[in-house]
């Protein structure tokens, strides 16, 4: 069993470094927005997690690799004391990139020693599993942050664009009768976070869900219809964002020679009308849905539909396309790309489920303290590792955030 977990550990740790491989050294350091962490910081912080959460508890004669690192690479854990300011992560030219890779190697070796210990206590195994899930979340954040960083630079990037263009599937709606359904993680043999445990019954009214997500072409029609100039489509907070941020289009859309272009992690390219729209905020998703005489799904409708009618997946991190793929061929009564491609905004606030219990000790800070003012997104995206996502998985972001690979699937009342 330890061999199995050791292999998983090695694979996950290597993948984080592979994601960064096309970067130039300078790309690792900058923080062009408070939400965008330097890639170097992600590589160090995920290592800190194993050092602080696993090694400090289970390694014999534990001593910190460098006491400064415990301060520098703590993200938001009050339980572990003082930490470097989040908004100033990009100020740190030291430790440099090479030193961070050395740190990763050293902690990997110490983890390998721990993993060779037999038998590994059950609690230690659970924490290592959490450390790997945590690193997978940061792999997705790396994808988001690297895209943002490279969008601010000049010249070619070394990331490939492997998207195969095709024509989007007709966007019909699939109807669901509704009724009582079980929501939440139900399989005790697979990993789940505390925020999705506590399976419970939810009653769904009859509803319909779109077979695929909204495309660039459909979203462009909203723009051309004056969507960003008409307050009636927007929630008050969203309209304020449109005014103060001067939003005219999704993030990474830019008009060049009167044509819309979009930044993929590879380069700027003409907007592909058939590709799913991505990098919209909750407010934009909500406004688009209202303009379309539709709405966003609740997270419960989404989960029920994903468990019963989901068909072929969209793109994942392993595909290394860094963009949502077209949804073309599809069986008639199935929902395309519920998993992968884009995180789908739901109209559900991120709240505890009934009888919610936060994880113990420091890990109660992992999810539960964020349960206010954020909205739930479902299904994973083109930067999510395939094995990381599941139907009950709840992601959450603030309504104004849009550097996430986030998109729109429409729903309707029946
Ligand atoms: Fe983290």
Coordinates of C-alpha atoms and ligand atoms in Angstrom, one line a residue:
X1 CA 0.0 0.0 0.0
X2 CA 2.8 2.4 0.8
X3 CA 4.3 1.7 -2.7
X4 CA 1.0 2.8 -4.2
X5 CA 0.9 6.0 -2.2
X6 CA 4.6 6.6 -2.9
X7 CA 3.9 6.4 -6.7
X8 CA 1.0 8.8 -6.4
X9 CA 3.2 11.2 -4.4
X10 CA 5.9 11.1 -7.0
X11 CA 3.5 11.6 -9.9
X12 CA 1.7 14.5 -8.3
X13 CA 4.9 16.2 -7.2
X14 CA 6.4 15.8 -10.7
X15 CA 3.3 17.1 -12.5
X16 CA 3.5 20.5 -10.7
X17 CA 7.1 20.9 -12.0
X18 CA 6.1 19.8 -15.5
X19 CA 3.4 22.5 -15.6
X20 CA 6.1 25.1 -14.9
X21 CA 8.7 23.6 -17.3
X22 CA 7.9 26.1 -20.2
X23 CA 8.4 29.1 -17.9
X24 CA 11.4 31.5 -18.0
X25 CA 13.0 32.1 -14.6
X26 CA 11.5 35.6 -14.4
X27 CA 8.0 34.3 -15.0
X28 CA 8.2 32.4 -11.7
X29 CA 8.6 35.5 -9.6
X30 CA 6.0 38.1 -10.5
X31 CA 2.5 38.8 -9.0
X32 CA 0.7 41.0 -11.4
X33 CA -2.5 40.9 -9.4
X34 CA -3.2 40.3 -5.7
X35 CA -5.0 37.0 -6.6
X36 CA -2.3 35.8 -8.9
X37 CA 0.5 34.1 -6.9
X38 CA 4.0 33.7 -8.4
X39 CA 4.5 30.1 -9.7
X40 CA 7.6 29.9 -7.4
X41 CA 5.3 30.5 -4.4
X42 CA 3.0 27.6 -5.4
X43 CA 5.9 25.2 -5.8
X44 CA 7.1 26.2 -2.3
X45 CA 3.8 26.4 -0.6
X46 CA 2.7 22.9 -1.6
X47 CA 6.0 21.7 -0.2
X48 CA 5.5 23.7 3.0
X49 CA 2.1 21.8 3.3
X50 CA 3.9 18.4 3.4
X51 CA 6.5 19.8 5.8
X52 CA 4.1 21.6 8.2
X53 CA 1.2 19.1 8.1
X54 CA 2.8 15.7 7.6
X55 CA 6.5 15.8 8.5
X56 CA 6.3 18.0 11.6
X57 CA 3.8 15.5 13.0
X58 CA 5.2 12.1 11.9
X59 CA 8.9 12.5 11.1
X60 CA 11.3 11.3 13.8
X61 CA 13.4 14.2 15.2
X62 CA 11.7 16.7 12.9
X63 CA 13.6 19.9 12.3
X64 CA 12.4 22.6 9.9
X65 CA 14.2 22.7 6.6
X66 CA 14.5 26.5 7.1
X67 CA 12.5 28.2 9.9
X68 CA 12.0 31.2 7.5
X69 CA 10.2 29.0 5.0
X70 CA 7.5 28.1 7.6
X71 CA 6.7 31.8 7.7
X72 CA 7.2 32.6 4.1
X73 CA 5.1 29.8 2.6
X74 CA 2.1 29.5 5.0
X75 CA -0.9 30.7 2.9
X76 CA -3.7 31.4 5.4
X77 CA -3.4 29.2 8.4
X78 CA -3.8 31.2 11.6
X79 CA -3.0 28.0 13.6
X80 CA 0.5 28.1 12.3
X81 CA 1.1 31.6 13.4
X82 CA 2.5 34.6 11.5
X83 CA 3.0 34.4 7.8
X84 CA 4.2 36.6 4.8
X85 CA 1.6 39.0 3.4
X86 CA -0.4 37.5 0.6
X87 CA -0.3 40.7 -1.5
X88 CA 3.5 40.8 -1.3
X89 CA 4.4 37.3 -2.5
X90 CA 5.8 38.9 -5.7
X91 CA 8.2 41.0 -3.7
X92 CA 10.3 37.9 -2.8
X93 CA 13.2 37.6 -5.2
X94 CA 14.8 35.3 -2.6
X95 CA 14.6 32.4 -1.9
X96 CA 15.2 32.1 -5.7
X97 CA 13.7 29.6 -8.1
X98 CA 16.7 27.3 -7.8
X99 CA 16.5 27.3 -4.0
X100 CA 12.8 26.4 -4.2
X101 CA 13.5 23.5 -6.4
X102 CA 16.1 22.3 -3.9
X103 CA 13.6 22.7 -1.1
X104 CA 11.1 20.5 -3.1
X105 CA 13.8 17.9 -3.6
X106 CA 14.8 17.8 0.1
X107 CA 11.2 17.5 1.3
X108 CA 10.4 14.8 -1.3
X109 CA 13.3 12.8 0.0
X110 CA 12.2 13.2 3.6
X111 CA 8.7 12.2 2.5
X112 CA 10.1 9.1 0.7
X113 CA 11.7 8.0 4.0
X114 CA 8.5 8.5 5.9
X115 CA 6.6 6.6 3.2
X116 CA 9.0 3.7 3.5
X117 CA 8.1 3.3 7.2
X118 CA 5.8 0.3 7.8
X119 CA 3.2 0.5 8.9
X120 CA 2.3 4.1 8.2
X121 CA -0.3 5.3 10.7
X122 CA -3.7 5.7 9.2
X123 CA -3.9 9.4 10.2
X124 CA -0.6 10.0 8.5
X125 CA -1.9 8.4 5.3
X126 CA -5.0 10.6 5.4
X127 CA -2.8 13.7 5.7
X128 CA -0.6 12.7 2.8
X129 CA -3.7 12.1 0.7
X130 CA -4.9 15.6 1.7
X131 CA -1.5 17.0 0.8
X132 CA -1.7 15.4 -2.7
X133 CA -5.3 16.8 -3.2
X134 CA -4.0 20.1 -2.0
X135 CA -1.2 20.1 -4.5
X136 CA -3.6 19.2 -7.3
X137 CA -5.7 22.3 -6.4
X138 CA -2.5 24.3 -6.7
X139 CA -1.8 22.7 -10.1
X140 CA -5.0 24.3 -11.3
X141 CA -4.1 27.6 -9.7
X142 CA -0.8 27.4 -11.4
X143 CA -2.6 27.1 -14.7
X144 CA -4.8 30.1 -13.9
X145 CA -1.9 32.2 -12.6
X146 CA 0.6 31.3 -15.4
X147 CA -2.0 32.4 -18.0
X148 CA -2.5 35.7 -16.2
X149 CA 1.2 36.3 -15.9
X150 CA 1.9 35.5 -19.5
X151 CA -1.0 37.7 -20.7
X152 CA 0.8 40.6 -19.1
X153 CA 4.1 40.0 -21.0
X154 CA 5.3 40.4 -24.5
X155 CA 6.7 37.9 -27.0
X156 CA 5.9 34.3 -27.6
X157 CA 5.3 31.9 -24.7
X158 CA 6.5 28.3 -24.8
X159 CA 3.1 26.8 -24.1
X160 CA 1.5 24.9 -27.0
X161 CA -1.9 25.4 -28.4
X162 CA -3.4 22.0 -29.2
X163 CA -7.1 22.9 -29.7
X164 CA -8.8 21.1 -32.6
X165 CA -11.5 23.5 -33.9
X166 CA -14.9 22.2 -34.8
X167 CA -18.6 23.3 -34.8
X168 CA -20.4 23.5 -31.5
X169 CA -23.2 21.1 -30.7
X170 CA -26.7 22.6 -30.9
X171 CA -27.6 23.9 -27.5
X172 CA -30.8 22.2 -26.6
X173 CA -32.1 21.7 -23.1
X174 CA -32.5 18.4 -21.3
X175 CA -35.5 18.2 -19.0
X176 CA -35.4 16.7 -15.5
X177 CA -38.5 15.7 -13.6
X178 CA -37.0 16.7 -10.2
X179 CA -38.0 15.1 -6.9
X180 CA -36.0 13.9 -3.9
X181 CA -32.3 13.3 -4.5
X182 CA -29.2 12.7 -2.4
X183 CA -26.6 15.4 -2.5
X184 CA -23.1 15.2 -1.2
X185 CA -20.2 12.7 -1.1
X186 CA -21.6 9.2 -0.5
X187 CA -18.6 6.9 -1.3
X188 CA -16.4 6.4 1.9
X189 CA -13.7 4.6 -0.2
X190 CA -12.8 7.7 -2.2
X191 CA -11.4 11.0 -1.0
X192 CA -13.7 13.9 -0.5
X193 CA -13.4 17.3 1.3
X194 CA -15.2 18.1 4.5
X195 CA -17.4 20.7 2.6
X196 CA -19.0 18.0 0.4
X197 CA -19.5 15.3 3.1
X198 CA -22.8 15.1 5.0
X199 CA -25.0 13.5 2.3
X200 CA -28.5 14.8 2.6
X201 CA -31.8 14.9 0.8
X202 CA -32.8 17.8 -1.4
X203 CA -36.0 18.3 -3.2
X204 CA -35.7 19.5 -6.8
X205 CA -38.5 21.2 -8.7
X206 CA -38.7 20.2 -12.4
X207 CA -35.9 21.9 -14.3
X208 CA -34.0 21.9 -17.6
X209 CA -30.3 22.1 -18.2
X210 CA -28.4 23.0 -21.3
X211 CA -26.5 20.2 -23.1
X212 CA -23.4 22.3 -23.3
X213 CA -21.9 25.5 -22.0
X214 CA -22.4 28.9 -23.6
X215 CA -20.0 29.6 -26.5
X216 CA -17.9 32.7 -27.4
X217 CA -20.2 33.4 -30.3
X218 CA -23.3 33.4 -28.0
X219 CA -21.6 35.6 -25.5
X220 CA -20.4 38.0 -28.2
X221 CA -24.1 38.4 -29.2
X222 CA -24.8 39.5 -25.6
X223 CA -22.0 42.1 -25.9
X224 CA -23.2 43.3 -29.3
X225 CA -26.7 43.6 -28.0
X226 CA -25.4 46.1 -25.4
X227 CA -25.3 43.7 -22.6
X228 CA -22.6 45.6 -20.7
X229 CA -24.5 48.9 -21.1
X230 CA -27.9 47.8 -19.8
X231 CA -28.2 47.8 -16.0
X232 CA -31.4 45.7 -16.2
X233 CA -29.4 42.4 -16.8
X234 CA -27.2 42.9 -13.8
X235 CA -27.3 42.5 -10.0
X236 CA -26.4 45.7 -8.2
X237 CA -23.0 44.5 -7.2
X238 CA -22.3 43.3 -10.7
X239 CA -23.4 46.6 -12.3
X240 CA -21.0 48.3 -9.9
X241 CA -18.2 46.1 -11.1
X242 CA -19.0 46.9 -14.7
X243 CA -18.9 50.6 -13.9
X244 CA -15.8 50.7 -11.8
X245 CA -13.8 48.0 -13.6
X246 CA -15.0 49.2 -17.0
X247 CA -15.8 45.7 -18.0
X248 CA -16.8 45.3 -21.7
X249 CA -16.1 41.7 -22.3
X250 CA -14.7 38.6 -20.5
X251 CA -11.1 38.7 -19.2
X252 CA -8.6 38.1 -21.9
X253 CA -10.8 39.4 -24.7
X254 CA -9.4 42.3 -26.6
X255 CA -10.4 44.1 -29.8
X256 CA -7.6 44.2 -32.4
X257 CA -8.3 45.7 -35.8
X258 CA -12.0 45.7 -34.9
X259 CA -12.0 41.9 -34.4
X260 CA -12.3 40.2 -31.0
X261 CA -9.1 38.3 -30.0
X262 CA -8.6 36.0 -27.0
X263 CA -5.5 35.1 -25.1
X264 CA -4.8 31.4 -24.7
X265 CA -1.8 30.5 -22.7
X266 CA 0.0 30.1 -26.0
X267 CA -0.8 33.4 -27.7
X268 CA -3.4 36.0 -28.8
X269 CA -5.7 34.5 -31.4
X270 CA -8.9 35.5 -33.2
X271 CA -12.0 34.6 -31.1
X272 CA -13.3 31.1 -32.0
X273 CA -17.1 31.4 -31.8
X274 CA -17.7 27.7 -31.2
X275 CA -15.4 27.4 -28.2
X276 CA -17.0 27.6 -24.7
X277 CA -16.8 31.1 -23.3
X278 CA -14.3 31.2 -20.3
X279 CA -13.1 33.7 -17.7
X280 CA -16.4 35.3 -16.9
X281 CA -17.3 36.3 -13.4
X282 CA -20.4 35.2 -11.5
X283 CA -21.9 38.6 -12.3
X284 CA -21.3 38.2 -16.1
X285 CA -22.7 34.6 -16.0
X286 CA -25.8 35.8 -14.1
X287 CA -26.3 38.8 -16.5
X288 CA -25.9 36.6 -19.6
X289 CA -28.4 34.1 -18.2
X290 CA -30.9 36.8 -17.5
X291 CA -30.5 38.3 -21.0
X292 CA -31.1 34.8 -22.3
X293 CA -34.4 34.5 -20.3
X294 CA -32.8 31.6 -18.4
X295 CA -30.9 31.3 -15.1
X296 CA -27.9 29.4 -13.7
X297 CA -28.4 26.0 -12.1
X298 CA -28.4 25.5 -8.4
X299 CA -25.5 23.4 -7.2
X300 CA -28.0 20.6 -6.4
X301 CA -29.6 20.6 -9.8
X302 CA -26.1 20.5 -11.3
X303 CA -24.9 17.6 -9.1
X304 CA -28.1 15.5 -9.7
X305 CA -27.7 16.0 -13.5
X306 CA -24.0 15.2 -13.4
X307 CA -24.7 11.9 -11.5
X308 CA -27.4 10.8 -14.0
X309 CA -26.9 12.3 -17.4
X310 CA -23.2 13.3 -17.9
X311 CA -21.5 12.0 -21.0
X312 CA -18.1 12.7 -22.6
X313 CA -15.7 14.9 -20.7
X314 CA -14.1 18.2 -21.7
X315 CA -10.4 19.0 -21.5
X316 CA -8.4 18.4 -18.4
X317 CA -4.9 19.3 -17.2
X318 CA -3.5 16.1 -18.6
X319 CA -4.6 17.1 -22.1
X320 CA -2.3 20.2 -21.8
X321 CA -4.4 22.3 -24.1
X322 CA -5.0 25.0 -21.4
X323 CA -8.3 25.9 -23.0
X324 CA -11.8 24.4 -23.0
X325 CA -12.4 22.1 -26.0
X326 CA -15.3 22.3 -28.4
X327 CA -18.3 20.2 -27.6
X328 CA -19.2 18.5 -30.8
X329 CA -20.4 14.9 -31.2
X330 CA -22.7 13.9 -28.4
X331 CA -25.5 11.4 -27.7
X332 CA -28.9 13.2 -27.8
X333 CA -30.1 13.0 -24.2
X334 CA -26.7 13.5 -22.6
X335 CA -25.0 16.6 -21.1
X336 CA -21.6 17.4 -22.8
X337 CA -18.5 18.2 -20.8
X338 CA -20.1 18.5 -17.3
X339 CA -16.6 17.6 -16.2
X340 CA -13.5 19.4 -17.5
X341 CA -13.4 22.4 -19.9
X342 CA -14.8 25.2 -17.6
X343 CA -15.9 25.5 -14.0
X344 CA -19.6 26.1 -14.2
X345 CA -21.0 29.0 -12.0
X346 CA -24.1 27.9 -10.0
X347 CA -26.6 30.3 -8.4
X348 CA -25.9 28.6 -5.0
X349 CA -24.0 30.4 -2.2
X350 CA -21.2 28.5 -0.7
X351 CA -22.7 27.4 2.6
X352 CA -22.3 24.4 5.0
X353 CA -24.5 21.4 4.3
X354 CA -26.9 20.3 7.0
X355 CA -25.0 18.8 10.0
X356 CA -21.7 20.0 8.5
X357 CA -18.6 19.2 10.6
X358 CA -15.4 20.9 9.7
X359 CA -12.2 18.8 9.6
X360 CA -10.2 18.7 12.9
X361 CA -7.4 20.9 14.2
X362 CA -5.6 23.2 11.7
X363 CA -7.5 21.6 8.8
X364 CA -10.7 23.2 9.9
X365 CA -9.2 26.3 8.2
X366 CA -9.0 24.4 4.9
X367 CA -12.5 25.0 3.7
X368 CA -15.0 26.1 6.3
X369 CA -13.8 29.5 7.2
X370 CA -14.5 30.6 3.6
X371 CA -18.2 29.9 3.8
X372 CA -19.4 33.5 3.3
X373 CA -19.9 35.7 0.3
X374 CA -18.7 33.2 -2.3
X375 CA -20.6 31.2 -5.0
X376 CA -20.2 27.5 -5.8
X377 CA -18.8 26.3 -9.1
X378 CA -19.0 22.7 -10.3
X379 CA -17.3 20.3 -12.6
X380 CA -13.6 21.2 -12.9
X381 CA -11.9 22.8 -15.9
X382 CA -9.1 22.4 -18.5
X383 CA -6.5 23.0 -15.7
X384 CA -8.0 20.4 -13.3
X385 CA -6.2 17.0 -12.9
X386 CA -8.8 14.4 -14.1
X387 CA -8.6 12.4 -10.9
X388 CA -9.2 15.4 -8.8
X389 CA -12.8 16.1 -9.8
X390 CA -16.1 14.3 -8.9
X391 CA -19.8 15.0 -9.0
X392 CA -20.0 16.1 -5.4
X393 CA -17.0 18.5 -5.6
X394 CA -17.7 22.1 -4.6
X395 CA -15.4 24.8 -5.7
X396 CA -16.0 28.4 -4.6
X397 CA -14.9 31.9 -5.7
X398 CA -16.0 35.5 -5.1
X399 CA -18.6 36.8 -7.6
X400 CA -16.3 39.3 -9.1
X401 CA -13.4 36.9 -9.8
X402 CA -12.7 35.8 -13.4
X403 CA -9.2 34.7 -13.8
X404 CA -10.6 31.2 -13.0
X405 CA -11.4 29.0 -16.0
X406 CA -15.1 29.7 -15.3
X407 CA -18.0 29.5 -17.8
X408 CA -21.8 29.3 -18.1
X409 CA -24.3 26.5 -18.5
X410 CA -27.9 27.7 -18.7
X411 CA -30.8 26.3 -16.7
X412 CA -34.5 26.9 -16.8
X413 CA -37.6 26.2 -14.6
X414 CA -40.1 23.8 -16.1
Ligands
LIG1 FE1 -2.8 26.0 -0.4

